[in-house]
GROMACS .gro file of C-alpha atoms in nm:
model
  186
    1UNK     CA    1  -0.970   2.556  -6.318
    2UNK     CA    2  -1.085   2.849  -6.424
    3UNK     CA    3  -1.284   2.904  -6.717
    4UNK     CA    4  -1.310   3.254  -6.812
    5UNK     CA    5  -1.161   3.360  -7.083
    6UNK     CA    6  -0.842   3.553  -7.137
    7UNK     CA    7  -0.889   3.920  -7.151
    8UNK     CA    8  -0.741   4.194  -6.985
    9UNK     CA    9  -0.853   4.479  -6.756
   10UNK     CA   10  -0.940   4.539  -6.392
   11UNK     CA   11  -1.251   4.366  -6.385
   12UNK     CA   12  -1.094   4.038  -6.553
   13UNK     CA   13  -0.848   4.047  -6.267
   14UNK     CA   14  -1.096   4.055  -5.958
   15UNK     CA   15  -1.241   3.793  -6.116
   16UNK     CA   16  -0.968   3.565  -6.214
   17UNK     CA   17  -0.882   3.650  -5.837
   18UNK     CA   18  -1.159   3.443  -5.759
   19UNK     CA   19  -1.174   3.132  -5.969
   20UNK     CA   20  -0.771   3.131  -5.826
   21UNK     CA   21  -0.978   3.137  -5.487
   22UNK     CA   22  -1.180   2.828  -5.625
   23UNK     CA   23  -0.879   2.634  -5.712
   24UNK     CA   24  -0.711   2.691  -5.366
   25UNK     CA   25  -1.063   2.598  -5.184
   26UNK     CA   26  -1.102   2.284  -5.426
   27UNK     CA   27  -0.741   2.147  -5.388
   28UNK     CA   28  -0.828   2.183  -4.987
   29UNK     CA   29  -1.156   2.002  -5.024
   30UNK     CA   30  -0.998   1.743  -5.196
   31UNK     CA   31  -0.719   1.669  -4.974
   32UNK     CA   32  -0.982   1.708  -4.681
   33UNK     CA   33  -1.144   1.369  -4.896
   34UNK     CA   34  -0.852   1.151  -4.815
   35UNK     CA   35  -0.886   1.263  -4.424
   36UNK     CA   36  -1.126   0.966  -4.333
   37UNK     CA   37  -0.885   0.665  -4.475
   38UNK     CA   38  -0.624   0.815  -4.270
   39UNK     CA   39  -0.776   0.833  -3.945
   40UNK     CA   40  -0.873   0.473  -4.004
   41UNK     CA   41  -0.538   0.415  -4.088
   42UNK     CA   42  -0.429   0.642  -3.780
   43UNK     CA   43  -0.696   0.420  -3.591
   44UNK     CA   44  -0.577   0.110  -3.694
   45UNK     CA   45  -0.209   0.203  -3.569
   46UNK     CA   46  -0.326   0.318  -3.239
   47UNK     CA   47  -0.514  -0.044  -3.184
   48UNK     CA   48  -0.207  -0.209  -3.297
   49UNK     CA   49   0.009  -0.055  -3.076
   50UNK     CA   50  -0.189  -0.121  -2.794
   51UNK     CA   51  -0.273  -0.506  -2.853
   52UNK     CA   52   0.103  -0.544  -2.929
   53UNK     CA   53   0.234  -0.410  -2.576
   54UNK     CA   54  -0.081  -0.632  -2.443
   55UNK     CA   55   0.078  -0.917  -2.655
   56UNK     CA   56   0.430  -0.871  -2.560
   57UNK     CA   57   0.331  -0.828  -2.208
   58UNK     CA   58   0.127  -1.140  -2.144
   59UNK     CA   59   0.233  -1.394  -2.419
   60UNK     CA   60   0.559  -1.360  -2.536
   61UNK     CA   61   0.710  -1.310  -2.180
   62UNK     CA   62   0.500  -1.582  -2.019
   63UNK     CA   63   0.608  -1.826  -2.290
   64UNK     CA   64   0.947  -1.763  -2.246
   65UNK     CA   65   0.906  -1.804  -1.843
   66UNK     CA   66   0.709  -2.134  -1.960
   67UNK     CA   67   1.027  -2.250  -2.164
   68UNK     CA   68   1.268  -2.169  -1.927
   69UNK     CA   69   1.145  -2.285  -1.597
   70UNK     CA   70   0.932  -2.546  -1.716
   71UNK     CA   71   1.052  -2.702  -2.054
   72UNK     CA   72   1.381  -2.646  -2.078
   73UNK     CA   73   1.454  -2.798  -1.751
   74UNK     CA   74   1.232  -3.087  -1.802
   75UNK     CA   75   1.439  -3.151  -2.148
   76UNK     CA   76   1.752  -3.181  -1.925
   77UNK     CA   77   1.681  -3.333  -1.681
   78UNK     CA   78   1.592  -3.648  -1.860
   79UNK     CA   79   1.887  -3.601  -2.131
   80UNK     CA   80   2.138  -3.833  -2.133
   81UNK     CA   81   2.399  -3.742  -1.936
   82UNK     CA   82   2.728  -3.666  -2.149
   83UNK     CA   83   2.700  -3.547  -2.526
   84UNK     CA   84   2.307  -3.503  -2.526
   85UNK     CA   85   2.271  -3.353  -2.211
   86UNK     CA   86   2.571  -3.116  -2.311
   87UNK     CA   87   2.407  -3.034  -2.645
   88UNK     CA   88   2.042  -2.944  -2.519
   89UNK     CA   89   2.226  -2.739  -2.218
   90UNK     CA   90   2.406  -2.509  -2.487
   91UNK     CA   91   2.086  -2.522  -2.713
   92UNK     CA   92   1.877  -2.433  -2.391
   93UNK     CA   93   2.136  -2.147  -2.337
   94UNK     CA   94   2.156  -2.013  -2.685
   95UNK     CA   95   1.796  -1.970  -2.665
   96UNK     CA   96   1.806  -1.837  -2.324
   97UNK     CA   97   2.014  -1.569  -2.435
   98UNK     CA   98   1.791  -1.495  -2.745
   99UNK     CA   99   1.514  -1.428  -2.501
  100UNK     CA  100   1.671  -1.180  -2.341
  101UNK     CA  101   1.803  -1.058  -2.678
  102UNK     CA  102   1.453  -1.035  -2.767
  103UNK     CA  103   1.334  -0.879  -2.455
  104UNK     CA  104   1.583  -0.604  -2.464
  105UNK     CA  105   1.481  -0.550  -2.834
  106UNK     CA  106   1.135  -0.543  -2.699
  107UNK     CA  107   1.179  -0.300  -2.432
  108UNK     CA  108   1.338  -0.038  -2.670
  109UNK     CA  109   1.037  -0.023  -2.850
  110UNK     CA  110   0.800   0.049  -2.543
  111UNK     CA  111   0.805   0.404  -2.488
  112UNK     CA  112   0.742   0.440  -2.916
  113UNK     CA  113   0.454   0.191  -2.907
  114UNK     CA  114   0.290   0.346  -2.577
  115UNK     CA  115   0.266   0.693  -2.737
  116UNK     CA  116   0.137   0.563  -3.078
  117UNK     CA  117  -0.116   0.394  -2.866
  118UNK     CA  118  -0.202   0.699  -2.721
  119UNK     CA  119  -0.221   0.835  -3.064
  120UNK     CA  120   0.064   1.065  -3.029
  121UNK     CA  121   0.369   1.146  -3.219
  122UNK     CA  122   0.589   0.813  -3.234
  123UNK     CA  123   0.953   0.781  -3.233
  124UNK     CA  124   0.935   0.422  -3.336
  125UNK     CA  125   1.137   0.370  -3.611
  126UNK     CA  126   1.123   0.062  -3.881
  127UNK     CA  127   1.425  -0.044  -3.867
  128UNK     CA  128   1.433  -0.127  -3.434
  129UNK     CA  129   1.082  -0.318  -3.529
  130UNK     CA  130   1.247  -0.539  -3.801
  131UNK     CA  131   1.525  -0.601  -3.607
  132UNK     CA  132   1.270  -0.743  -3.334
  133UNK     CA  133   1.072  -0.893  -3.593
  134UNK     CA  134   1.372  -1.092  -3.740
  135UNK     CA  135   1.570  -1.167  -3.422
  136UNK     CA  136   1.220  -1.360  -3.331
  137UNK     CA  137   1.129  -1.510  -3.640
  138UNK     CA  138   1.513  -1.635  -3.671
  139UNK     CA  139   1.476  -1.773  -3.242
  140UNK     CA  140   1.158  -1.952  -3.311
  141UNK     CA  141   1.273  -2.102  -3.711
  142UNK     CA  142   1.621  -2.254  -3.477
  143UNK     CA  143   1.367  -2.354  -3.184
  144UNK     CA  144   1.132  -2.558  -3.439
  145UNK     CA  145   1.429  -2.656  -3.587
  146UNK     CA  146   1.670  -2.772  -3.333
  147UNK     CA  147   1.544  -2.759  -2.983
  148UNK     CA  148   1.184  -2.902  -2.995
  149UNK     CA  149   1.254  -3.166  -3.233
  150UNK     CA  150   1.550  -3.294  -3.017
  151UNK     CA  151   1.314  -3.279  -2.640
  152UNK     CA  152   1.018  -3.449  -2.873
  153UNK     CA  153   1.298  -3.739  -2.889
  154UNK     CA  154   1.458  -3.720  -2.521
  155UNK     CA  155   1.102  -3.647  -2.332
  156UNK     CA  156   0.901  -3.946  -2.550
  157UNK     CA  157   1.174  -4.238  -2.428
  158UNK     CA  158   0.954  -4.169  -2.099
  159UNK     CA  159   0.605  -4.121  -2.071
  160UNK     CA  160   0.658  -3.958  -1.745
  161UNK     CA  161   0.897  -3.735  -1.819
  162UNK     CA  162   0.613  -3.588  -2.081
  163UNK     CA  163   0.326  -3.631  -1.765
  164UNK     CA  164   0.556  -3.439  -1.567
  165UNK     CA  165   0.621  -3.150  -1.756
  166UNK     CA  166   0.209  -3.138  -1.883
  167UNK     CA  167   0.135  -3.127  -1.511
  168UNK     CA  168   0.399  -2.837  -1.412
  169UNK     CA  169   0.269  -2.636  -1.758
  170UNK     CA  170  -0.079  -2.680  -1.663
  171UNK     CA  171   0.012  -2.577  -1.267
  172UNK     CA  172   0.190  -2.225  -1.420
  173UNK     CA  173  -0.113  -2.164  -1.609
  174UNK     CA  174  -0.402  -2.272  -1.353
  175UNK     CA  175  -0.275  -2.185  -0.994
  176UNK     CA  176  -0.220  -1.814  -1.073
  177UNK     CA  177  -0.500  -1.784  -1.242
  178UNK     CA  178  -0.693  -1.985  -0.947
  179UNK     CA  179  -0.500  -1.742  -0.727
  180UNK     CA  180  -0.621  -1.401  -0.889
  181UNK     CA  181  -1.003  -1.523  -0.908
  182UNK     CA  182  -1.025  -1.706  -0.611
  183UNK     CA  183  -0.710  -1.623  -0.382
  184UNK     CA  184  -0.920  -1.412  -0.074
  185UNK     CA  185  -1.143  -1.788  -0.061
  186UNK     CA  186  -0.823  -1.997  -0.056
   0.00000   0.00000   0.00000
């Protein structure tokens, strides 16, 4: 940066000293430039963290608890007994299983997410959150794929069956909200 010229001597020093000052000052002033994108990138991180554990916390665990005391059940109970009840009972465990796959996955991450929500150093590493990420896209691609396609077939033989399981969904979801808003009136 700087721009006097080259000539030797005391004085040329001490000033030469200071245009060196100038470049150290600028480079700083620079780098302090970038600061804003990165606390909105820090920013950003913190909120994702949080809305994630928030996510986790209240969807992903009360759709598995829908699945598994609700749908799942439904789906066998009106299977045919023998081969198709036999196939949607290991489907229904396979998936089972992934949930708690998924949970354990899930609870790994925790501690990492709740201090980057905090906006604190983070141990989270990549890899554990693609290994979550995959294990659930991979659950919910053999879900679509297998499991929902084969209850859309045993549940629609009786119109019931589908009532039935619409009415015990719509109880886990409304009574304990019901309960929480209105519980000390009930």
């Amino acid at each position: 940066m700087s721009t006097l010229p080259d000539t030797a001597g005391p004085s040329a020093a001490l000033l030469t000293d200071f245009s060196q000052c100038h470049v150290g000052i600028t480079g700083r002033l620079k780098a302090l430039a970038g600061l804003p994108a990165l606390l909105e990138a820090a920013a950003q991180a913190r909120q994702l963290a949080a809305d994630s554990l928030t996510f986790f916390n209240e969807v992903i665990e009360e759709h598995h608890g829908s699945e598994e005391n609700e749908l799942f059940p439904a789906v066998i109970a009106s299977a045919v007994r023998g081969e198709e009840r036999d196939r949607v009972q290991a489907l229904a465990d396979r998936l089972v299983a992934e949930h708690r796959q998924i949970e354990a996955q899930w609870a790994r991450l925790v501690p990492g997410l709740k201090e980057a929500a905090k906006g604190r150093d983070s141990t989270l590493a990549a890899a554990a959150v693609q290994t979550l990420v995959d294990a659930y896209l991979a659950h919910a691609a053999f879900e679509e794929r297998e499991f929902l396609p084969l209850s859309q077939t045993i549940l629609s033989r009786d119109n019931n069956h589908m009532a039935a399981l619409a009415v015990a969904l719509h109880m886990r979801h409304t009574v304990p909200a019901a309960l929480a808003r209105w519980g000390h009136r009930i």
